[in-house]
Short mmCIF file of C-alpha atoms in Angstrom, two decimals:
data_model
loop_
_atom_site.label_atom_id
_atom_site.label_comp_id
_atom_site.label_asym_id
_atom_site.label_seq_id
_atom_site.Cartn_x
_atom_site.Cartn_y
_atom_site.Cartn_z
CA MET A 1 55.38 -32.48 -34.09
CA LYS A 2 58.06 -31.53 -31.58
CA THR A 3 59.61 -34.50 -29.84
CA TYR A 4 61.79 -34.42 -26.74
CA ALA A 5 63.31 -37.83 -27.40
CA LYS A 6 67.10 -37.80 -27.63
CA ARG A 7 67.22 -40.76 -30.01
CA LYS A 8 65.06 -42.00 -32.86
CA THR A 9 64.54 -45.54 -34.04
CA LEU A 10 65.27 -46.37 -37.65
CA PRO A 11 62.23 -47.48 -39.67
CA LEU A 12 61.76 -51.21 -40.02
CA GLY A 13 63.49 -52.45 -43.16
CA SER A 14 66.23 -49.83 -43.18
CA ILE A 15 68.68 -52.40 -41.78
CA ARG A 16 69.11 -55.82 -43.41
CA ALA A 17 70.52 -58.92 -41.77
CA ARG A 18 73.76 -60.41 -43.10
CA GLY A 19 76.17 -63.19 -42.18
CA PHE A 20 75.57 -65.12 -38.98
CA LEU A 21 72.50 -63.09 -38.02
CA LYS A 22 70.89 -63.65 -41.41
CA GLU A 23 71.51 -67.38 -41.08
CA GLN A 24 69.79 -67.47 -37.69
CA LEU A 25 66.80 -65.49 -38.95
CA GLU A 26 66.46 -67.79 -41.94
CA ARG A 27 66.34 -70.73 -39.55
CA SER A 28 63.51 -68.98 -37.74
CA LYS A 29 61.68 -68.51 -41.03
CA ASP A 30 62.02 -72.21 -41.85
CA GLY A 31 60.96 -73.18 -38.33
CA MET A 32 58.19 -71.91 -36.07
CA GLY A 33 58.95 -68.27 -36.86
CA GLY A 34 57.51 -68.72 -40.32
CA HIS A 35 55.01 -71.49 -39.65
CA LEU A 36 53.47 -71.06 -36.19
CA PRO A 37 50.02 -70.06 -37.55
CA GLU A 38 49.84 -73.44 -39.27
CA ILE A 39 50.75 -75.24 -36.04
CA GLU A 40 48.49 -73.22 -33.70
CA PRO A 41 45.83 -71.53 -35.85
CA GLY A 42 43.41 -70.96 -32.99
CA MET A 43 46.01 -69.21 -30.88
CA ILE A 44 48.02 -67.41 -33.57
CA ALA A 45 46.16 -67.03 -36.85
CA ASP A 46 42.56 -66.52 -35.74
CA PRO A 47 42.17 -64.18 -32.72
CA TYR A 48 42.14 -60.86 -34.61
CA ILE A 49 40.56 -62.20 -37.78
CA HIS A 50 37.93 -64.63 -36.48
CA LYS A 51 37.70 -63.36 -32.88
CA THR A 52 38.47 -66.77 -31.42
CA VAL A 53 38.96 -67.07 -27.67
CA VAL A 54 42.01 -68.81 -26.26
CA LYS A 55 42.03 -70.98 -23.15
CA GLN A 56 44.12 -69.75 -20.24
CA TRP A 57 46.22 -72.02 -18.06
CA ASP A 58 43.55 -71.88 -15.34
CA GLY A 59 40.95 -73.29 -17.71
CA GLY A 60 39.15 -70.01 -18.39
CA GLU A 61 38.70 -68.30 -21.72
CA ILE A 62 39.47 -64.71 -22.59
CA SER A 63 39.66 -62.85 -25.87
CA GLY A 64 42.66 -60.77 -24.90
CA TRP A 65 44.78 -63.84 -24.25
CA GLY A 66 44.82 -64.53 -27.98
CA ALA A 67 45.26 -60.82 -28.74
CA GLU A 68 48.55 -60.70 -26.86
CA ILE A 69 49.95 -63.97 -28.21
CA SER A 70 48.81 -63.43 -31.79
CA GLY A 71 49.84 -59.77 -31.79
CA ASN A 72 53.30 -60.54 -30.47
CA TYR A 73 53.78 -63.28 -33.03
CA TYR A 74 52.84 -61.10 -36.00
CA ALA A 75 54.96 -58.23 -34.69
CA GLY A 76 57.87 -60.67 -34.80
CA LEU A 77 56.91 -62.07 -38.20
CA ILE A 78 56.70 -58.61 -39.73
CA GLN A 79 60.09 -57.63 -38.32
CA LEU A 80 61.53 -60.91 -39.57
CA ALA A 81 60.08 -60.39 -43.05
CA PHE A 82 61.48 -56.92 -43.58
CA THR A 83 64.82 -57.52 -41.86
CA LEU A 84 65.38 -60.49 -44.19
CA ASP A 85 63.70 -58.68 -47.10
CA ASP A 86 61.90 -61.96 -47.70
CA GLU A 87 59.03 -61.86 -50.18
CA GLU A 88 57.33 -65.01 -48.88
CA LEU A 89 57.19 -63.68 -45.32
CA LYS A 90 56.12 -60.25 -46.57
CA ARG A 91 53.20 -61.91 -48.34
CA LYS A 92 52.17 -63.70 -45.14
CA ALA A 93 52.39 -60.43 -43.24
CA GLU A 94 50.32 -58.59 -45.83
CA GLU A 95 47.62 -61.27 -45.80
CA TRP A 96 47.28 -60.98 -42.02
CA VAL A 97 47.29 -57.17 -42.05
CA ASP A 98 44.63 -56.99 -44.78
CA ALA A 99 42.44 -59.52 -42.97
CA VAL A 100 42.71 -57.65 -39.67
CA LEU A 101 41.83 -54.29 -41.23
CA LYS A 102 38.62 -55.78 -42.65
CA THR A 103 37.40 -56.46 -39.10
CA GLN A 104 37.47 -52.83 -37.93
CA ARG A 105 34.13 -51.74 -36.53
CA PRO A 106 32.41 -48.53 -37.67
CA ASP A 107 33.20 -46.96 -34.27
CA GLY A 108 36.93 -47.57 -34.81
CA TYR A 109 37.50 -50.55 -32.53
CA LEU A 110 40.01 -53.00 -33.95
CA GLY A 111 40.75 -55.99 -31.75
CA THR A 112 39.67 -59.39 -30.53
CA TYR A 113 36.64 -58.60 -28.37
CA ASN A 114 33.09 -59.34 -29.46
CA GLU A 115 31.62 -59.54 -25.97
CA PRO A 116 29.00 -57.30 -24.33
CA ASP A 117 30.15 -53.83 -23.40
CA ALA A 118 31.09 -54.82 -19.85
CA LYS A 119 33.89 -57.04 -21.15
CA ILE A 120 35.58 -54.33 -23.21
CA TYR A 121 37.01 -52.88 -19.99
CA GLU A 122 39.07 -55.99 -19.21
CA ASP A 123 42.77 -55.29 -18.76
CA TYR A 124 43.54 -57.68 -21.56
CA ASN A 125 41.56 -55.66 -24.10
CA ALA A 126 44.08 -52.83 -23.85
CA TRP A 127 47.15 -54.96 -23.15
CA GLY A 128 46.47 -57.54 -25.84
CA ASN A 129 45.27 -54.94 -28.33
CA ALA A 130 48.48 -52.97 -27.94
CA CYS A 131 50.46 -56.02 -29.08
CA GLY A 132 48.42 -56.26 -32.27
CA MET A 133 48.65 -52.53 -32.91
CA ARG A 134 52.43 -52.74 -32.51
CA ALA A 135 52.46 -55.33 -35.30
CA LEU A 136 50.34 -53.13 -37.56
CA LEU A 137 52.55 -50.12 -36.89
CA PHE A 138 55.67 -52.12 -37.74
CA TYR A 139 54.01 -52.94 -41.06
CA TYR A 140 53.15 -49.28 -41.60
CA GLU A 141 56.75 -48.26 -40.93
CA ALA A 142 58.08 -50.80 -43.40
CA THR A 143 55.57 -50.15 -46.19
CA GLY A 144 54.23 -46.63 -45.67
CA ARG A 145 50.68 -47.88 -46.16
CA GLN A 146 48.49 -45.04 -44.92
CA ASP A 147 45.39 -47.21 -44.53
CA VAL A 148 47.21 -49.28 -41.91
CA PHE A 149 48.17 -46.23 -39.88
CA ASP A 150 44.68 -44.75 -40.23
CA ALA A 151 43.14 -47.96 -38.87
CA VAL A 152 45.37 -47.92 -35.79
CA TYR A 153 44.76 -44.19 -35.30
CA ARG A 154 40.98 -44.73 -35.33
CA CYS A 155 41.35 -47.56 -32.83
CA MET A 156 43.41 -45.39 -30.49
CA LEU A 157 40.72 -42.72 -30.64
CA TRP A 158 38.23 -45.43 -29.66
CA PHE A 159 40.29 -46.19 -26.55
CA ALA A 160 40.70 -42.48 -25.76
CA LYS A 161 36.92 -42.12 -25.81
CA VAL A 162 35.64 -45.41 -24.39
CA TRP A 163 38.36 -45.86 -21.76
CA SER A 164 38.21 -42.26 -20.55
CA GLY A 165 37.77 -41.37 -16.89
CA GLU A 166 37.77 -44.34 -14.54
CA HIS A 167 37.32 -46.89 -17.33
CA LYS A 168 40.92 -48.06 -17.07
CA THR A 169 42.83 -50.94 -15.56
CA CYS A 170 45.94 -50.98 -13.39
CA TYR A 171 47.65 -54.26 -14.29
CA ALA A 172 49.20 -53.95 -17.76
CA GLY A 173 46.49 -52.20 -19.76
CA ALA A 174 48.63 -49.07 -19.82
CA LEU A 175 50.60 -50.68 -22.65
CA ILE A 176 47.92 -49.19 -24.92
CA THR A 177 49.58 -45.81 -24.37
CA GLU A 178 52.50 -46.96 -26.53
CA PRO A 179 50.53 -47.04 -29.81
CA VAL A 180 48.46 -44.09 -28.55
CA LEU A 181 51.56 -41.92 -28.26
CA TYR A 182 52.96 -43.24 -31.55
CA CYS A 183 49.82 -41.96 -33.26
CA TYR A 184 49.91 -38.68 -31.33
CA GLU A 185 53.47 -37.98 -32.46
CA ARG A 186 52.39 -38.40 -36.08
CA THR A 187 49.08 -36.55 -35.95
CA GLY A 188 49.32 -33.98 -33.17
CA ASP A 189 45.85 -35.08 -32.01
CA ARG A 190 45.81 -33.89 -28.41
CA ARG A 191 42.98 -36.24 -27.49
CA LEU A 192 45.54 -39.00 -27.60
CA LEU A 193 48.09 -37.18 -25.46
CA GLU A 194 45.43 -36.26 -22.92
CA PHE A 195 44.35 -39.90 -22.69
CA ALA A 196 47.94 -41.08 -22.16
CA GLU A 197 48.58 -38.55 -19.39
CA GLU A 198 45.19 -39.31 -17.87
CA TYR A 199 46.19 -42.97 -17.76
CA ALA A 200 49.45 -42.14 -15.98
CA GLU A 201 47.54 -40.15 -13.35
CA TYR A 202 45.02 -42.98 -12.96
CA LEU A 203 47.87 -45.36 -12.11
CA CYS A 204 49.06 -43.00 -9.37
CA LYS A 205 45.76 -43.63 -7.57
CA HIS A 206 44.99 -47.21 -8.51
CA THR A 207 48.28 -49.01 -9.07
CA ILE A 208 48.38 -52.46 -7.47
CA PHE A 209 52.16 -52.84 -7.75
CA ALA A 210 53.30 -49.34 -6.69
CA ASN A 211 54.75 -48.76 -10.15
CA SER A 212 53.24 -45.40 -11.09
CA TYR A 213 55.51 -42.57 -12.23
CA LEU A 214 55.14 -41.02 -8.76
CA ASP A 215 56.26 -44.26 -7.13
CA PHE A 216 59.41 -44.20 -9.24
CA THR A 217 60.38 -40.80 -7.81
CA ASP A 218 59.95 -41.93 -4.19
CA PRO A 219 63.40 -42.08 -2.48
CA LYS A 220 62.24 -45.32 -0.86
CA LEU A 221 61.41 -47.37 -3.91
CA LYS A 222 58.94 -50.03 -2.87
CA TYR A 223 59.84 -53.68 -3.21
CA ASN A 224 57.20 -55.96 -4.62
CA ALA A 225 56.86 -58.98 -6.84
CA ASN A 226 54.82 -58.70 -10.02
CA HIS A 227 54.55 -59.88 -13.58
CA THR A 228 57.66 -58.72 -15.42
CA ALA A 229 55.66 -57.85 -18.55
CA ALA A 230 53.45 -55.53 -16.50
CA TYR A 231 56.54 -54.01 -14.87
CA GLY A 232 58.08 -53.44 -18.28
CA VAL A 233 54.98 -51.48 -19.27
CA ALA A 234 55.16 -49.36 -16.12
CA VAL A 235 58.81 -48.37 -16.46
CA ARG A 236 58.45 -47.40 -20.13
CA LEU A 237 55.42 -45.19 -19.68
CA PRO A 238 57.17 -42.18 -18.05
CA ALA A 239 59.86 -42.19 -20.75
CA LEU A 240 57.27 -42.28 -23.52
CA LEU A 241 55.37 -39.42 -21.91
CA TYR A 242 58.53 -37.37 -21.50
CA ALA A 243 59.37 -37.82 -25.18
CA ALA A 244 55.90 -36.52 -26.06
CA THR A 245 55.63 -33.67 -23.53
CA GLY A 246 59.07 -32.67 -22.28
CA LYS A 247 57.70 -32.56 -18.72
CA LYS A 248 60.38 -32.91 -16.07
CA LYS A 249 58.25 -35.09 -13.79
CA TYR A 250 58.25 -37.85 -16.38
CA LEU A 251 61.99 -37.51 -16.98
CA ASP A 252 62.65 -37.74 -13.24
CA ALA A 253 60.52 -40.88 -13.04
CA SER A 254 62.37 -42.38 -15.99
#
């Protein structure tokens, strides 16, 4: 696959921590970094494996809340394990990865939602799911396990199909395009690229924060207040699309 990116990231595990940095990472391993699932199993250990819901600060419950928190934790744990080259942490990472893969549905969906179909279009399904897929892809990079990549690839095809057309969200769901484009760059499956570009165009019409790639090319950049995580998604999307397509409009927006 041709890529237009000017830089490439090194695979996880190709750089090992030493000295002061290693000492700090080992402290994380001995503290919450290595033990958070034991402290908060419902929030960290269970969402992807047992499909538990996590209470929000407003008292509600939503599956994607746990998907984001759990996914981000395991993405960090996996990076910690392979940067330290720590066998104990690697074992914990492998146990989680294997348990998650066993939950994949026949249609390819791999996430935290068990609700009726109407709920699968919540913003958090894509946003939270992307965090978990990032963790799985880190594990794939570090180990080369093809079954892990294949599981994420199938899940991204599920999103490309089920979230096609107007079945998208305009808060932070576009984060799903990150693992979508990762899989596209390694398979050449144009269904994934088409979905990612379709999402970018959707945001041009439906953005609630004026953060679409077209908004970024406006000489009068709009001022607004919004969730920084959602903003971080929005500003990365044009760069990711440029790396995959080479289209000038995405480079200009970046």
